Short mmCIF file of C-alpha atoms in Angstrom, two decimals:
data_model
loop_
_atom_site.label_atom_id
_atom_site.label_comp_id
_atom_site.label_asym_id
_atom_site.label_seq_id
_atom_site.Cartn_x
_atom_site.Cartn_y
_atom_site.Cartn_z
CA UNK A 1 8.76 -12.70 -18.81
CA UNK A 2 12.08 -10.76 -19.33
CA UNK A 3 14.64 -11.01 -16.57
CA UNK A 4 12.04 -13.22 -13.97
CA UNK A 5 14.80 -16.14 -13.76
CA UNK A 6 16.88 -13.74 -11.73
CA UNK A 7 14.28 -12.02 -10.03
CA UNK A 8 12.56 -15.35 -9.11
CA UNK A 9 15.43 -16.55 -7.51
CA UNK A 10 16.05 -13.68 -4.71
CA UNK A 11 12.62 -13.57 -3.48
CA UNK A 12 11.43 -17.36 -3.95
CA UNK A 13 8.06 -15.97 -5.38
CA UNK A 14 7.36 -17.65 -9.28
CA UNK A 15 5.41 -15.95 -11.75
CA UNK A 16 2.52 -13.79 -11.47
CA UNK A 17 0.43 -13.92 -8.32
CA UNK A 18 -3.44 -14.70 -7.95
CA UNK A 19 -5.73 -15.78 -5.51
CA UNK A 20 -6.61 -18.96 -3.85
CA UNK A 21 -9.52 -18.08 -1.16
CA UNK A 22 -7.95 -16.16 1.55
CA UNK A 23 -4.49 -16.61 0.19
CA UNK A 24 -2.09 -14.73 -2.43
CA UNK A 25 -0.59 -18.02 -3.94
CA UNK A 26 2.21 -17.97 -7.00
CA UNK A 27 2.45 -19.75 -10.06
CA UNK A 28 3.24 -22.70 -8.21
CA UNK A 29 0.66 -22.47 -5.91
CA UNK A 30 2.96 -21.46 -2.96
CA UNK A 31 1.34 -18.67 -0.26
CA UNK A 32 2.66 -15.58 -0.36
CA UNK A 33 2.55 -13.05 2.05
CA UNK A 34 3.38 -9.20 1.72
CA UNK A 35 5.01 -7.47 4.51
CA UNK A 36 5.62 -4.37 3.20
CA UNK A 37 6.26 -0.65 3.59
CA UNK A 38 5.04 2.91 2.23
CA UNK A 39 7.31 4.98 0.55
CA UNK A 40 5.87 8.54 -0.32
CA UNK A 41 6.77 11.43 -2.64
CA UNK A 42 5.72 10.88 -6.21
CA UNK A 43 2.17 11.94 -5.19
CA UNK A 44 3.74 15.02 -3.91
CA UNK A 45 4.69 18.46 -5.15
CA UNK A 46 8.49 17.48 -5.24
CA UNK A 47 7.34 14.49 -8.14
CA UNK A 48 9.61 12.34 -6.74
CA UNK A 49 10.01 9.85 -3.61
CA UNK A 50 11.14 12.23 -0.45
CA UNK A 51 14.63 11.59 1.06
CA UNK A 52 16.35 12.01 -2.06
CA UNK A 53 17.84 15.21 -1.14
CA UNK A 54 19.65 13.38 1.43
CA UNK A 55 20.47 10.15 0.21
CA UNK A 56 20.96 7.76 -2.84
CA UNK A 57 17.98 5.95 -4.34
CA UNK A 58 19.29 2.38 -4.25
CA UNK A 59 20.87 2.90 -0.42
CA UNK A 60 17.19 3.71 0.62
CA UNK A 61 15.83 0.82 -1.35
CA UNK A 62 18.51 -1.78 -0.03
CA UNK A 63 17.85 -0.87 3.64
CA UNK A 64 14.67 -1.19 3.21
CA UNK A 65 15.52 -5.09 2.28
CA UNK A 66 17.42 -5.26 5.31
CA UNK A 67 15.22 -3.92 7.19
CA UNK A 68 13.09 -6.77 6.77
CA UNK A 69 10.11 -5.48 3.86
CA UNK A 70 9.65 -7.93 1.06
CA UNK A 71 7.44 -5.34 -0.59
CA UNK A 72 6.60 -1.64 -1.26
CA UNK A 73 3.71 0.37 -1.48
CA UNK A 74 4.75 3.38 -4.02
CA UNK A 75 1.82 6.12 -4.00
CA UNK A 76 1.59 8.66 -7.03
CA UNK A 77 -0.52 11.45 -8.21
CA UNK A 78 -2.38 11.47 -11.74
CA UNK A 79 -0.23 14.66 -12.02
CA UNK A 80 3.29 12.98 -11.92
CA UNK A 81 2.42 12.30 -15.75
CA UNK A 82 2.08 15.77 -16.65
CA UNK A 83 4.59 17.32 -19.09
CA UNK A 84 4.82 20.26 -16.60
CA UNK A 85 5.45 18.35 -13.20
CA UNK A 86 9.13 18.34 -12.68
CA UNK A 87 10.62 16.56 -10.28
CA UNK A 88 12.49 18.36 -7.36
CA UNK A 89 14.16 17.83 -3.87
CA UNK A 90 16.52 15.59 -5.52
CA UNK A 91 20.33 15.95 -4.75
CA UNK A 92 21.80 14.91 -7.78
CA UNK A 93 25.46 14.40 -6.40
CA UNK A 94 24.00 11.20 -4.64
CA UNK A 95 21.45 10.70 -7.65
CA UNK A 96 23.11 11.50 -10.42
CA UNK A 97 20.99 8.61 -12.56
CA UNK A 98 17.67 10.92 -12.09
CA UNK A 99 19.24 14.16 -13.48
CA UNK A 100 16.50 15.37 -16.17
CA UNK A 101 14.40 12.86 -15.60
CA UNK A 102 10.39 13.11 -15.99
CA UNK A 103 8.36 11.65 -13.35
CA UNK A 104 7.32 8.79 -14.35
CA UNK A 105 11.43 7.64 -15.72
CA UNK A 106 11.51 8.57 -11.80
CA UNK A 107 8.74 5.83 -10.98
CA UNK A 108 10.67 3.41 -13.21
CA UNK A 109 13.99 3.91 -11.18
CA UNK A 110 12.11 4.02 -7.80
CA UNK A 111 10.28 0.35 -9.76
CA UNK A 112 13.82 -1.10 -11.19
CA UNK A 113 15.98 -0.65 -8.09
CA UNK A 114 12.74 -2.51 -5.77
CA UNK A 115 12.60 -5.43 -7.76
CA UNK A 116 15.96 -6.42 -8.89
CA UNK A 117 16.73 -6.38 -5.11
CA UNK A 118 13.54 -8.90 -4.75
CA UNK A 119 10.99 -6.44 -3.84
CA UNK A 120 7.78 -6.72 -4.57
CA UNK A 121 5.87 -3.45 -5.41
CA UNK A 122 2.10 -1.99 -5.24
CA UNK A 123 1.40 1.20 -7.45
CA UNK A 124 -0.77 3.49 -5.52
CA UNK A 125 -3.40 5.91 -6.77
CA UNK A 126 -2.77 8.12 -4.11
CA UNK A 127 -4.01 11.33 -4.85
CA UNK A 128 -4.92 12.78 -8.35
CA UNK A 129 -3.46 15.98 -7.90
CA UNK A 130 -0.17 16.81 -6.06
CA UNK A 131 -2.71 19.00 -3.39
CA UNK A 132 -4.65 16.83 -1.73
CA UNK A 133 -6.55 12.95 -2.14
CA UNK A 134 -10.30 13.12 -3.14
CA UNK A 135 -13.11 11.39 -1.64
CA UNK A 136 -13.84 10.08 -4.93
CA UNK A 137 -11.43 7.91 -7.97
CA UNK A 138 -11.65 11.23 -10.10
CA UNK A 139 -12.38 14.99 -9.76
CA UNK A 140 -13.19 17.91 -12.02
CA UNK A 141 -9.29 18.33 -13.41
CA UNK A 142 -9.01 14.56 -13.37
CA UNK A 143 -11.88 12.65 -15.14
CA UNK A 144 -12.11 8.99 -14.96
CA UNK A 145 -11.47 8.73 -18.04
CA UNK A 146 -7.82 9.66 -17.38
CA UNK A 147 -7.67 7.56 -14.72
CA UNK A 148 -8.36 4.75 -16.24
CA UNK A 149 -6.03 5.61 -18.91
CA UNK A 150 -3.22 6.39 -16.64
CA UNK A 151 -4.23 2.28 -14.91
CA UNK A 152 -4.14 1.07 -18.52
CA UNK A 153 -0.43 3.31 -19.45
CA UNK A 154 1.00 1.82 -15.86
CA UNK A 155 -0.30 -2.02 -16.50
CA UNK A 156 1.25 -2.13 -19.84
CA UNK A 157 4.65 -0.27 -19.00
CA UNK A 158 5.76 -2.35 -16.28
CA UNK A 159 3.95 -5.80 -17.72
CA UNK A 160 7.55 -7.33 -18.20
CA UNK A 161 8.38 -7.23 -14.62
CA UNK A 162 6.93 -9.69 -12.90
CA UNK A 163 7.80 -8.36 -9.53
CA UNK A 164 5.48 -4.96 -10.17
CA UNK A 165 2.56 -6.86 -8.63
CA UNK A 166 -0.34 -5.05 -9.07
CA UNK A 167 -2.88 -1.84 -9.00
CA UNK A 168 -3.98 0.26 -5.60
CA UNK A 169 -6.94 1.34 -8.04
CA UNK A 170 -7.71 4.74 -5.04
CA UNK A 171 -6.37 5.48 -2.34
CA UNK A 172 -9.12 6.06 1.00
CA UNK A 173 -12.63 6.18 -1.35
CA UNK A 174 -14.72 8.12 1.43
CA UNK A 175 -17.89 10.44 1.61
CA UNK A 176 -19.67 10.60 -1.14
CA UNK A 177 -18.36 7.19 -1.96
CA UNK A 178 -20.61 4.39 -1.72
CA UNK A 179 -20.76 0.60 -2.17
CA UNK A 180 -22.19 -1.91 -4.53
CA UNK A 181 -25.31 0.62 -4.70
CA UNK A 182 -25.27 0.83 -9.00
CA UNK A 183 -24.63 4.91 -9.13
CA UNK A 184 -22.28 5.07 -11.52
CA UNK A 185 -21.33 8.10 -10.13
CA UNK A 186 -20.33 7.28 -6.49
CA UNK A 187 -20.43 3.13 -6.67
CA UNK A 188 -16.85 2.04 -5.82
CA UNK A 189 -17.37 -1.66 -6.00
CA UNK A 190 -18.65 -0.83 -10.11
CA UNK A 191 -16.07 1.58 -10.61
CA UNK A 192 -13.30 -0.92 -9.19
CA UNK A 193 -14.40 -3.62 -11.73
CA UNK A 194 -14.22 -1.06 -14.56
CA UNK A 195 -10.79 -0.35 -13.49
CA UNK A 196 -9.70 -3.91 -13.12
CA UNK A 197 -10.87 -5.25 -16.45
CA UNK A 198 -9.29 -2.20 -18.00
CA UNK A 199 -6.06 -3.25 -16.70
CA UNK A 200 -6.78 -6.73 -17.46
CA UNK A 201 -6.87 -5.69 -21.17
CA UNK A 202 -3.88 -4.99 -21.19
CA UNK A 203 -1.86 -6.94 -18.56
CA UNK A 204 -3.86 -9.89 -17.24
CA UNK A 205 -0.83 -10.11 -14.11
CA UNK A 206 -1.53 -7.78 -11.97
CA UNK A 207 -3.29 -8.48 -8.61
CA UNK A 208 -6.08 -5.56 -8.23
CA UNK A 209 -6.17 -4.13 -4.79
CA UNK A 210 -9.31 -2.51 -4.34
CA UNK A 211 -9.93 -0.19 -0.71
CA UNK A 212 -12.81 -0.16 1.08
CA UNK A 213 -14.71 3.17 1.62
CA UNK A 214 -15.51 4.89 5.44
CA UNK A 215 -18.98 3.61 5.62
CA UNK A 216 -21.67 1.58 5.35
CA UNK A 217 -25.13 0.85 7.10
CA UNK A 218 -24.41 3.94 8.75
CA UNK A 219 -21.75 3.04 10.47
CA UNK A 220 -18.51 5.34 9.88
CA UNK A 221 -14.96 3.54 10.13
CA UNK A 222 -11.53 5.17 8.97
CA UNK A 223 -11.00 6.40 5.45
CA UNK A 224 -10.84 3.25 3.24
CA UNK A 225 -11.43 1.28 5.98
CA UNK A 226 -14.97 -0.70 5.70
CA UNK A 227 -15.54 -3.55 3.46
CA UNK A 228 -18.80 -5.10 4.89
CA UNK A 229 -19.76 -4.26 1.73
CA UNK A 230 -18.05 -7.09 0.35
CA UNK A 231 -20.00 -9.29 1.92
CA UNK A 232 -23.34 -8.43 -0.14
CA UNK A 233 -21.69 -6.87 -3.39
CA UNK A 234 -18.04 -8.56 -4.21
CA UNK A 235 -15.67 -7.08 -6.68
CA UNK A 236 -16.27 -9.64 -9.84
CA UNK A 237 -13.65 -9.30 -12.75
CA UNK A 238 -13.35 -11.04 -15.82
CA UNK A 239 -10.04 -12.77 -14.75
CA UNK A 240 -10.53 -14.38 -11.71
CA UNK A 241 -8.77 -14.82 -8.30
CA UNK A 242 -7.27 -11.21 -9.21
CA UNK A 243 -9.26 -9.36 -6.02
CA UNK A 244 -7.26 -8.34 -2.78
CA UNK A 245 -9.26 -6.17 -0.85
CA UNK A 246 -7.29 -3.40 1.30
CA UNK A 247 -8.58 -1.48 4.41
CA UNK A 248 -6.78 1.55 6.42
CA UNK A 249 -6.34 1.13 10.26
CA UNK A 250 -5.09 4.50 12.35
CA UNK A 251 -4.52 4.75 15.99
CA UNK A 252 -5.64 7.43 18.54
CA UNK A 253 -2.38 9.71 17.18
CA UNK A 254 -4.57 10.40 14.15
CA UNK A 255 -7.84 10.35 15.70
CA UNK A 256 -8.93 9.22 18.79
CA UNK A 257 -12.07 7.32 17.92
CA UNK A 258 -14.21 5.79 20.98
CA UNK A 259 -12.83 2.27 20.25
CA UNK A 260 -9.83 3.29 21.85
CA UNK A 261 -11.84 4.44 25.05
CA UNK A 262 -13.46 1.37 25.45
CA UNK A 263 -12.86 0.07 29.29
CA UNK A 264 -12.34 -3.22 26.87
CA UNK A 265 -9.35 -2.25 25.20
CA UNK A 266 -7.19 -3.36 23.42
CA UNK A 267 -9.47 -6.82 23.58
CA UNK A 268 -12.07 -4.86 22.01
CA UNK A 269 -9.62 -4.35 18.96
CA UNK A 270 -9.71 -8.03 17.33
CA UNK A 271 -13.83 -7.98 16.96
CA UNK A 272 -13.77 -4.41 15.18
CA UNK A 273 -11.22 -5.64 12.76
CA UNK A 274 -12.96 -9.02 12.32
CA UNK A 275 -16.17 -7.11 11.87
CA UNK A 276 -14.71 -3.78 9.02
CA UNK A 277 -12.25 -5.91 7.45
CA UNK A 278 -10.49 -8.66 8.88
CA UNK A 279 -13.69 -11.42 7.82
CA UNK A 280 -12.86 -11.44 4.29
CA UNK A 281 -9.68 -13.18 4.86
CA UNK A 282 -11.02 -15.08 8.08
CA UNK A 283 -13.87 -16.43 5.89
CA UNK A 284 -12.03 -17.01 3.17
CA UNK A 285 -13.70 -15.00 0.57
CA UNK A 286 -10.35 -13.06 -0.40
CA UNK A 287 -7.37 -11.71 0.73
CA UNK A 288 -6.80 -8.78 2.52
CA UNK A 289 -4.08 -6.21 2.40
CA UNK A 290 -3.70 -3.85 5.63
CA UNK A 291 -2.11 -1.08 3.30
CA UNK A 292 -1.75 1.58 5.49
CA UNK A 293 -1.82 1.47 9.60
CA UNK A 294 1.05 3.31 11.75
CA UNK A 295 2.04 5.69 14.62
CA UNK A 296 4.73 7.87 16.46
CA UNK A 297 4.17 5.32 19.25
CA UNK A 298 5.13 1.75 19.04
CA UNK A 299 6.99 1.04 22.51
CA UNK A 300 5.75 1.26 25.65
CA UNK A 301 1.72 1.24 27.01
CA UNK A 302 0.69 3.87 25.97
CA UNK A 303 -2.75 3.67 23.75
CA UNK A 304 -1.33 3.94 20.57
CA UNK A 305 1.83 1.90 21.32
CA UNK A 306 -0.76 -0.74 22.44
CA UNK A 307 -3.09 -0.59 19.57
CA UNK A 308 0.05 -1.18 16.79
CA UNK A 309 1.08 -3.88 18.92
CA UNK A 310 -2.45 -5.27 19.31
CA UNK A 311 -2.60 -4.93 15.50
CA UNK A 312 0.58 -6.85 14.58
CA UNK A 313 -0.11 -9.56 16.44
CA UNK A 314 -3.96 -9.64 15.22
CA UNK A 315 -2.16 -9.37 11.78
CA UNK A 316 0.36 -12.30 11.96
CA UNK A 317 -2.04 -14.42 13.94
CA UNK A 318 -4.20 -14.70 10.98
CA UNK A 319 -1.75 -14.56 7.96
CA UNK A 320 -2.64 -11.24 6.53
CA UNK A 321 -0.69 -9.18 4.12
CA UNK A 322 0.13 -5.38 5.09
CA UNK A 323 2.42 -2.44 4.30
CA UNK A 324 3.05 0.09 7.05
CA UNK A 325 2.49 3.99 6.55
CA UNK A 326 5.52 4.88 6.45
CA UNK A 327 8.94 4.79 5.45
CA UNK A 328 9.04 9.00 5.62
CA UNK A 329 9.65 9.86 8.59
CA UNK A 330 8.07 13.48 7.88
CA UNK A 331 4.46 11.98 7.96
CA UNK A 332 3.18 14.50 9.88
CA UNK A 333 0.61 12.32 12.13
CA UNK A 334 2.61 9.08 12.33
CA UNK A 335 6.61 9.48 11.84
CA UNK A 336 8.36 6.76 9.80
CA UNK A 337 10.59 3.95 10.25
CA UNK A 338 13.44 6.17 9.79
CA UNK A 339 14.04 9.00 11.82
CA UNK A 340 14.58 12.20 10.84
CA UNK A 341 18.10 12.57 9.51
CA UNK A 342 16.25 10.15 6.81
CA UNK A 343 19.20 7.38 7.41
CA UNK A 344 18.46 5.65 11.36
CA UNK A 345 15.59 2.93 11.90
CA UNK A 346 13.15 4.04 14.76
CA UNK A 347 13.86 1.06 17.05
CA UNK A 348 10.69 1.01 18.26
CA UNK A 349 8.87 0.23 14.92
CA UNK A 350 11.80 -2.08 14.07
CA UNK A 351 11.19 -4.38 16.91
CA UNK A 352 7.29 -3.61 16.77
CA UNK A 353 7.58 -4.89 12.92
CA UNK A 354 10.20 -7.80 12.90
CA UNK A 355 7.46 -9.74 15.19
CA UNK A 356 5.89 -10.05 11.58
CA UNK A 357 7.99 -10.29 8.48
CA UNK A 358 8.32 -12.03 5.59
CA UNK A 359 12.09 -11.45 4.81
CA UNK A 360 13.59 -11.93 1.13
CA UNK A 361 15.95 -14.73 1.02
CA UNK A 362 18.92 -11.91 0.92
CA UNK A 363 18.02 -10.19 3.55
CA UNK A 364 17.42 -13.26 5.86
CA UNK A 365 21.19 -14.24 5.03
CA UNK A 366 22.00 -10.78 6.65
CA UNK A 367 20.35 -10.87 9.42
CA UNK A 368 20.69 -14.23 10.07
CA UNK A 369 25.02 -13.71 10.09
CA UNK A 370 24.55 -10.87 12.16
CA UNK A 371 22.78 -12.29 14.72
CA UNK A 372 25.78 -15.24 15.00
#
């Protein structure tokens, strides 16, 4: 694999990654463990991630590092690819390197400058259009036919980099999607395995990540969020140990569901993990990543603050792999690790995180001298 000598040796991770019951394991068999963060934009009207209009790509990318993330969670749109989608909200003083670039050359910097720092990175079907997600893996405009063939263009450009990890095949499948129940029109467990051998074809690598929906049995959990269905209908691919299954945890902040008024909580919290998501790691079926949770409040007692806190300790407690929403702080509902001049850490949600990290080799060196 071109250039993985280097790569190899700043993050200690060997080869391409599968699955070895509840564990992500390398080449050699070693665990790995993502502790990651979003980073949004692409999926977005401005076709590119947001923050550059303040600040230079690679600065963003290398505090990240320092900041403790060995991996990032990049969502897109299906629109990015479009001829007519050009990129915006750039300053090009700071980024000169993206002047007249398309969006997907921008994907391919955003790609480049995460893993020759170590990174590991998750592509993210985020949305199909630049306007809004959809409850289902394609829409009118955007058949699944094209996304498919946007999976297959993806797997095959960024084959060679053995730090590009793997597919987020849709982003929070909810309402009309269902699980493992054979409509080819709505079944998200069928239409995950289409996906994943289609990517297979063409770059047997990647990891597929594969979201739950909001609900089964009639029971309603966040968007992406329930994967009981695993239990009766698992994701089966033609490569195997390939499947990570992701759910989506919010706190009150985003909606205050009646978990959080409990008189139990937060001990309430571990059983309705263990019970929506947290069992298919626990019972070792597959691993799990946590790709998006987050909140304006991570300090202090109040409920949200407690739930994140309840969360990353459930989280480290039993190994699992996650990537907080977000890096941005203008996510409207939960604020970002930075703050809002795009360049300080929230200090809350740097001490909340660091409780839980998996730091590159690099960026333990750092921290570990400036802690002397």
């Amino acid at each position: 694999m071109s250039g993985s000598t280097k790569k190899d040796t700043v993050s200690g991770v060997q080869g391409a990654l599968h699955t070895k019951g509840g564990d992500i394991v390398d080449a050699n068999g070693k665990k790995v463990v993502l502790t990651g963060v979003n980073w949004f934009g692409l999926e977005t009207g401005t076709f590119a991630p947001h923050g550059l209009w303040t600040r230079n790509l690679d600065s963003m990318v290398e505090q990240m590092v320092d900041t403790g993330f060995n991996t990032l969670r990049l969502p897109y749109s299906n629109e990015l690819f479009d001829a007519k989608s050009k990129p915006n909200g750039i300053d090009f003083k700071q980024n000169p390197d993206l002047k007249g670039l398309n969006g997907l050359q921008i994907m391919d910097k955003v790609v480049d400058s995460a893993t020759k720092r170590g990174m590991m990175v998750i592509l993210d079907q985020h949305r199909p259009d630049q306007y809004g997600q959809s409850e289902l893996w394609y829409t009118e405009k955007v058949p699944e036919s094209k996304w498919l063939s946007d999976w297959k263009m993806l797997a095959e450009r960024y084959k060679n980099n053995d730090k590009v990890i793997g597919a987020d095949l849709h982003n929070e499948p909810r309402g009309q999607a269902t699980w493992g129940d054979g409509n080819p029109k709505t079944d998200w467990k069928m239409a995950s395995e289409k996906a994943g051998n289609t990517i297979h074809s063409v770059n047997p690598d990647w990891l597929i990540f594969v979201e739950g929906n909001d609900n089964y049995k009639n029971e309603t959990t966040w968007w992406g969020g329930e994967l009981r269905g695993v239990k009766d209908h698992p994701v089966k691919l033609k490569e195997a140990n390939k499947v990570v299954y992701s759910a989506h945890d919010y706190g009150p902040g985003v909606y205050n569901q009646n978990w959080f008024m409990d008189k139990d909580f937060p001990n309430n919290m571990p059983a309705f993990w263990d019970k929506h998501w947290g069992f298919v790691k626990k019972e070792n079926i597959a691993p799990v990543l946590l790709g998006e949770f987050g909140g304006r409040k991570s300090a202090g007692k109040s409920t949200e603050a407690v739930w994140q806190q309840s969360l990353m300790q459930y989280l480290k407690k039993n190994g699992m792999s996650y990537t907080y929403w977000c890096w941005n702080p203008d996510s409207g509902d939960t604020g970002g690790v930075l703050q809002n001049d795009w360049k300080t850490l929230d200090q809350g949600k740097k001490d909340l995180l660091s409780v839980y990290q998996e730091r590159l080799p690099e960026a333990k060196k750092t921290a570990d001298s400036s802690q002397r």
